Structures are given as C-alpha cells and as structure tokens.
Tab-separated table of C-alpha atoms in Angstrom:
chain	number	residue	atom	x	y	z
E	458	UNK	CA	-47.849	12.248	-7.230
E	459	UNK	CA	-45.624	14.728	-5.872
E	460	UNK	CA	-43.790	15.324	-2.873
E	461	UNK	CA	-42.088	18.607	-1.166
E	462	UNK	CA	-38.900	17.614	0.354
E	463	UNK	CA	-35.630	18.655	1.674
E	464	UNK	CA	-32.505	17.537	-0.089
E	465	UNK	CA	-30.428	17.739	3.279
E	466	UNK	CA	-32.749	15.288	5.098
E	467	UNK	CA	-32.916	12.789	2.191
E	468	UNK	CA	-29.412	13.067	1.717
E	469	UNK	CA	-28.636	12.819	5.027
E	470	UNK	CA	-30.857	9.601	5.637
E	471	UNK	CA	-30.230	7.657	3.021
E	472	UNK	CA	-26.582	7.353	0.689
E	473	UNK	CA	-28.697	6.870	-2.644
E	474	UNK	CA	-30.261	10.235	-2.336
E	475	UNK	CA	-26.767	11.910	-0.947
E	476	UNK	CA	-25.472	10.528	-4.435
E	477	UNK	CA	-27.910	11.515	-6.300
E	478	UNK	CA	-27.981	15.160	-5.249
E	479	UNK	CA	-24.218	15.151	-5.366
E	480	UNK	CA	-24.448	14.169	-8.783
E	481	UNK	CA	-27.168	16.427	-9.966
E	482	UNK	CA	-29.483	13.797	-10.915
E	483	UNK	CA	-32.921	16.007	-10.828
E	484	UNK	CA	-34.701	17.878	-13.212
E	485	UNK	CA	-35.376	21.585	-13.076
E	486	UNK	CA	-38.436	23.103	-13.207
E	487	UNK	CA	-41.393	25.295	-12.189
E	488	UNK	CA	-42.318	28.760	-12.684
E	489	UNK	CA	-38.966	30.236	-11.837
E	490	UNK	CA	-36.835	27.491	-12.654
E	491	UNK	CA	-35.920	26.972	-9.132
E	492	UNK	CA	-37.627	23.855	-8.123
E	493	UNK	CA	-35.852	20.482	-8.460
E	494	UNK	CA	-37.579	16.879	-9.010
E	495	UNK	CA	-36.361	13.577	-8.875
E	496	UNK	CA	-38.783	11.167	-10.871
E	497	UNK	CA	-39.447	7.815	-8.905
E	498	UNK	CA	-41.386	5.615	-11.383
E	499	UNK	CA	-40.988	1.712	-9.489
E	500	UNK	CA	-42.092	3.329	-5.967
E	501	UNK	CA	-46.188	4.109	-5.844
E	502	UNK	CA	-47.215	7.020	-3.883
E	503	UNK	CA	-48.325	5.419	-0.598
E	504	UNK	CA	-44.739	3.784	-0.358
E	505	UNK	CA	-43.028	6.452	-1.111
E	506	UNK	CA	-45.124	8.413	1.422
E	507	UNK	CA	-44.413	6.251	4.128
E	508	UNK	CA	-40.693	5.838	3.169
E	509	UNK	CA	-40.425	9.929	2.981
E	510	UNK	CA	-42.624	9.206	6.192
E	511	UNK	CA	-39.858	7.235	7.758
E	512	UNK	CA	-36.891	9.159	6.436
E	513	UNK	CA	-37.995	12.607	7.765
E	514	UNK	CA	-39.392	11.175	11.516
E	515	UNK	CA	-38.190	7.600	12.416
E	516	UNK	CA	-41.931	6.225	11.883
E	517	UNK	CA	-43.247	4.198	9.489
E	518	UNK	CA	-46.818	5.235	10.302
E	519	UNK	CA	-48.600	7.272	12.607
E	520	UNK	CA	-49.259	5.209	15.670
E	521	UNK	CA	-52.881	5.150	15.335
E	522	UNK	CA	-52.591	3.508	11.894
E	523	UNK	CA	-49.556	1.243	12.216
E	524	UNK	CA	-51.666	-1.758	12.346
E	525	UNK	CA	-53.467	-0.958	9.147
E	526	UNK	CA	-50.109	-2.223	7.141
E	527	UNK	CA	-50.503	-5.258	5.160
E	528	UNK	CA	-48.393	-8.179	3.598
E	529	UNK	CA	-48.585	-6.231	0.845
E	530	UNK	CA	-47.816	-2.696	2.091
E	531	UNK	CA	-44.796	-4.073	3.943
E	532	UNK	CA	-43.557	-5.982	0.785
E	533	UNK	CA	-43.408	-2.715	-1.240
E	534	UNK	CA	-41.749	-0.850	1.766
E	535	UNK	CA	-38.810	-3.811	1.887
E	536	UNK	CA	-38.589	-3.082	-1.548
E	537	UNK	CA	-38.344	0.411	-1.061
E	538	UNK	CA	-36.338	0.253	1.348
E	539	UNK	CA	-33.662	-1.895	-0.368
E	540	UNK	CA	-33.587	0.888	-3.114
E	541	UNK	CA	-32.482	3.649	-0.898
E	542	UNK	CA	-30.320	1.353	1.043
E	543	UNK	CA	-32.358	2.091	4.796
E	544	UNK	CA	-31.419	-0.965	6.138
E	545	UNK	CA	-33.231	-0.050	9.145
E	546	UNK	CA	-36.655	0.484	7.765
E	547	UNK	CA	-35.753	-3.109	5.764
E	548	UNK	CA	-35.590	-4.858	9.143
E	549	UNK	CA	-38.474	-2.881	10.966
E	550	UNK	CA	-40.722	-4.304	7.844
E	551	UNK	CA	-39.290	-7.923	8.072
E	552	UNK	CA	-40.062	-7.873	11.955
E	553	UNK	CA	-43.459	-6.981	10.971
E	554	UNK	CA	-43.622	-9.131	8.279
E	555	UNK	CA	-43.473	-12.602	10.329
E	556	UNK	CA	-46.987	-11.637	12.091
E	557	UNK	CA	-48.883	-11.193	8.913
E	558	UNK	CA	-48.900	-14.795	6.839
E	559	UNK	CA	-51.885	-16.537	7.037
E	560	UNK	CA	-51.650	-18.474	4.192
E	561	UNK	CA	-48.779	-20.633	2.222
E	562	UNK	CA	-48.891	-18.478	-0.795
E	563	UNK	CA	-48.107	-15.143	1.326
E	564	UNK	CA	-45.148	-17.301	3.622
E	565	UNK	CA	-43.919	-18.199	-0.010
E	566	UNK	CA	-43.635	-14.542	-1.224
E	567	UNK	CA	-42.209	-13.821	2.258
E	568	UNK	CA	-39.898	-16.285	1.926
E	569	UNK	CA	-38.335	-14.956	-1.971
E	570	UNK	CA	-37.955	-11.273	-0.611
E	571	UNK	CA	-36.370	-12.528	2.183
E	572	UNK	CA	-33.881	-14.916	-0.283
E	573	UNK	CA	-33.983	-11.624	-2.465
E	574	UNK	CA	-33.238	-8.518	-0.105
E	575	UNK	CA	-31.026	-10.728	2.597
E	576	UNK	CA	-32.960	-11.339	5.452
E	577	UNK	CA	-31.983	-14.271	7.606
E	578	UNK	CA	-34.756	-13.921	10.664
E	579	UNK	CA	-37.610	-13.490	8.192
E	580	UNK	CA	-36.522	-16.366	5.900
E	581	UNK	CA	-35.728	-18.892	8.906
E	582	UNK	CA	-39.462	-18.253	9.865
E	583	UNK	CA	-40.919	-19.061	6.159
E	584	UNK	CA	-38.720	-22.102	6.150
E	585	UNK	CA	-39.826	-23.715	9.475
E	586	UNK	CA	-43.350	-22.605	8.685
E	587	UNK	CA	-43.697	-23.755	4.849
E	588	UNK	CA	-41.631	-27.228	5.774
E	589	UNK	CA	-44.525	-28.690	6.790
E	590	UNK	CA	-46.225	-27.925	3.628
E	591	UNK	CA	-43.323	-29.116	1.379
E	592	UNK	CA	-44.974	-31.147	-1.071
E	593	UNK	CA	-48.094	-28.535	-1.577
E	594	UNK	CA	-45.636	-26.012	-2.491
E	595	UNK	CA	-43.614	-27.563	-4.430
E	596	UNK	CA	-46.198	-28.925	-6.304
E	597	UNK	CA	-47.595	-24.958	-7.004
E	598	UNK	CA	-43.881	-22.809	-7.176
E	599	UNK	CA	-41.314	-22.796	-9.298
E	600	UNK	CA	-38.974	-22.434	-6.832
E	601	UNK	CA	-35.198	-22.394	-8.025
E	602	UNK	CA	-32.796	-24.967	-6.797
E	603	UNK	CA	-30.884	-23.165	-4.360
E	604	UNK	CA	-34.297	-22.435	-2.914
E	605	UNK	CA	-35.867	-25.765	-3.041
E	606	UNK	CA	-32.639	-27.292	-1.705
E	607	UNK	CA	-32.770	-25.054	1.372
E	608	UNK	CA	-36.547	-25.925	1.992
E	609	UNK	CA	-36.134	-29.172	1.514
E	610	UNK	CA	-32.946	-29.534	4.419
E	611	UNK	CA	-35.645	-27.206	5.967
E	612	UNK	CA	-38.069	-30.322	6.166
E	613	UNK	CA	-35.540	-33.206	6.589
E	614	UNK	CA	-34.120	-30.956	9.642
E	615	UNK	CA	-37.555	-30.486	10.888
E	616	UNK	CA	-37.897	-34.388	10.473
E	617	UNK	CA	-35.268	-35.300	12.368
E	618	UNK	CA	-35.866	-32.537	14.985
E	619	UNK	CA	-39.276	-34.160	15.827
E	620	UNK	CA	-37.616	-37.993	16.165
E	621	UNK	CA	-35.572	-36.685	18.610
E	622	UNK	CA	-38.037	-35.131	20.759
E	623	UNK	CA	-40.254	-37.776	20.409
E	624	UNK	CA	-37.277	-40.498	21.091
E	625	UNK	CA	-36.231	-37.715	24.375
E	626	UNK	CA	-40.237	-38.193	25.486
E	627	UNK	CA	-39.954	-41.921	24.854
E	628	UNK	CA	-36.742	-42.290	26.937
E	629	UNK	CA	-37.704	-40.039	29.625
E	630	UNK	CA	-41.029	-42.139	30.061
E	631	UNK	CA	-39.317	-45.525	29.959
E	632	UNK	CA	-37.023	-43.822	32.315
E	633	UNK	CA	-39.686	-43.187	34.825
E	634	UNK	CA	-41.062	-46.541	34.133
E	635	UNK	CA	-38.060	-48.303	35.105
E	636	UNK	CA	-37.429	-46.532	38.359
C-alpha cells in the first residue's frame, strides 16, 4: 500500500524519518523520476495509516472510531511506534492498552511488550493482574527468568500485601472489641 506524504512533517515528527531523509534513504521513481518512496515492509497498512494518522494530526483515530482499536491494533501501533521513536504515541497506546485484557493470555502479551518497549505503568498492571494467576501461567509460558522472577516477587508481594490488610482488619476489630 502506498502513502502520499510530506518529508518535512515526517521529519519533523519523528528523528528516524529526519535521518532517513537526511541520509537519502528512499528510492526514486515514477513517471518523471521525481517521486521518492521509502519501503516499510514490518509495518501493515492500517498501522502505518494510523501512525502517518498520528504523525500528521496528533490523533490516533478519528474520534468516532477510537473505540474500535483492539489489543491487537494497539500492539502493532506500540510497535510502530517504538520504530520511529514517538514516544508519545508509545504511551497513548499503553494507556489504552490496560482497558482492553480480558483474558490471561492477552495480560501476558501485554505484559512482554511492556518488558520489551519499556513501559513501567503498563507492566505494573500485568503484574498485579497475572499474580493471581501465577501457577496457570507459568504452567502455559515460557517466560524467561528475569521475567518469571519479577512475577513471581509480583505474587509473594501481593501475598504479603493481603496478610497485612487482613492482620490491619483483624486488629482494628479486636480493637473495637476491646474498647
């Protein structure tokens, strides 16, 4: 698929494309010979569309069809976003991204591209929600050690977290007993 675009607003919205049209990285082409392309072969059309989307206006989506983004479509657009360093757009998605797991298997890729790409908000959110499913996923993943060390302090945290609310509850009603 291709896209029309101005090399001043990718270059001004993101330092990979400055870079690359500093360098000359393109192709030449079309009838004249005037026309410049940049293949993108890892990014599919829709992402790129929303990322060219993004880069041009500030949106991700038109408002009437933000909603209709998936784990999915957000996954591609951190990914995306990673590549042409728009940190921005990589923390809009990650926002996003902690209303949309419904199951253990989509927390658990949430919880990789957030180990992968750097984000800390997204990743504390996959740990507290997959600790309580420790053994089940652990069980299914190959998870690498740094990983499965961090989910499992993730659990034994949690753990001790809910002995000492239950122990504050305890005390407080013993308290009120005694008085």
């Amino acid at each position: 698929r291709q896209f029309y675009c101005h090399r001043i607003i990718l270059a001004a919205r993101s330092t990979v494309f400055e870079t690359m049209f500093a360098n000359k990285q393109w192709k030449e082409g079309g009838a004249d010979g005037q026309e410049r392309f940049v293949d993108i072969d890892d990014i599919d059309g829709p992402t790129m569309q929303k990322i060219l989307r993004y880069l041009y206006t500030g949106y991700l989506m038109p408002k009437e069809s933000a909603n209709e983004m998936d784990n999915d479509d957000l996954l591609a657009t951190i990914h995306a976003a990673e590549k042409y360093f728009h940190f921005p757009l990589k923390e809009y998605c990650a926002k996003r991204l902690i209303h949309f797991a419904d199951t253990d298997d989509e927390r658990m890729k949430q919880f990789m591209l957030a180990d992968r790409y750097r984000l800390p908000q997204l990743k504390a959110v996959c740990l507290t929600r997959l600790g309580s499913n420790f053994e089940s996923i652990n069980a299914r993943y190959e998870i690498p050690e740094e990983l499965l060390m961090e989910l499992s302090a993730a659990v034994a945290k949690r753990n001790v977290d809910s002995v000492e609310i239950e122990h504050g509850i305890t005390s407080a009603v013993m308290a009120e007993v005694m008085a």
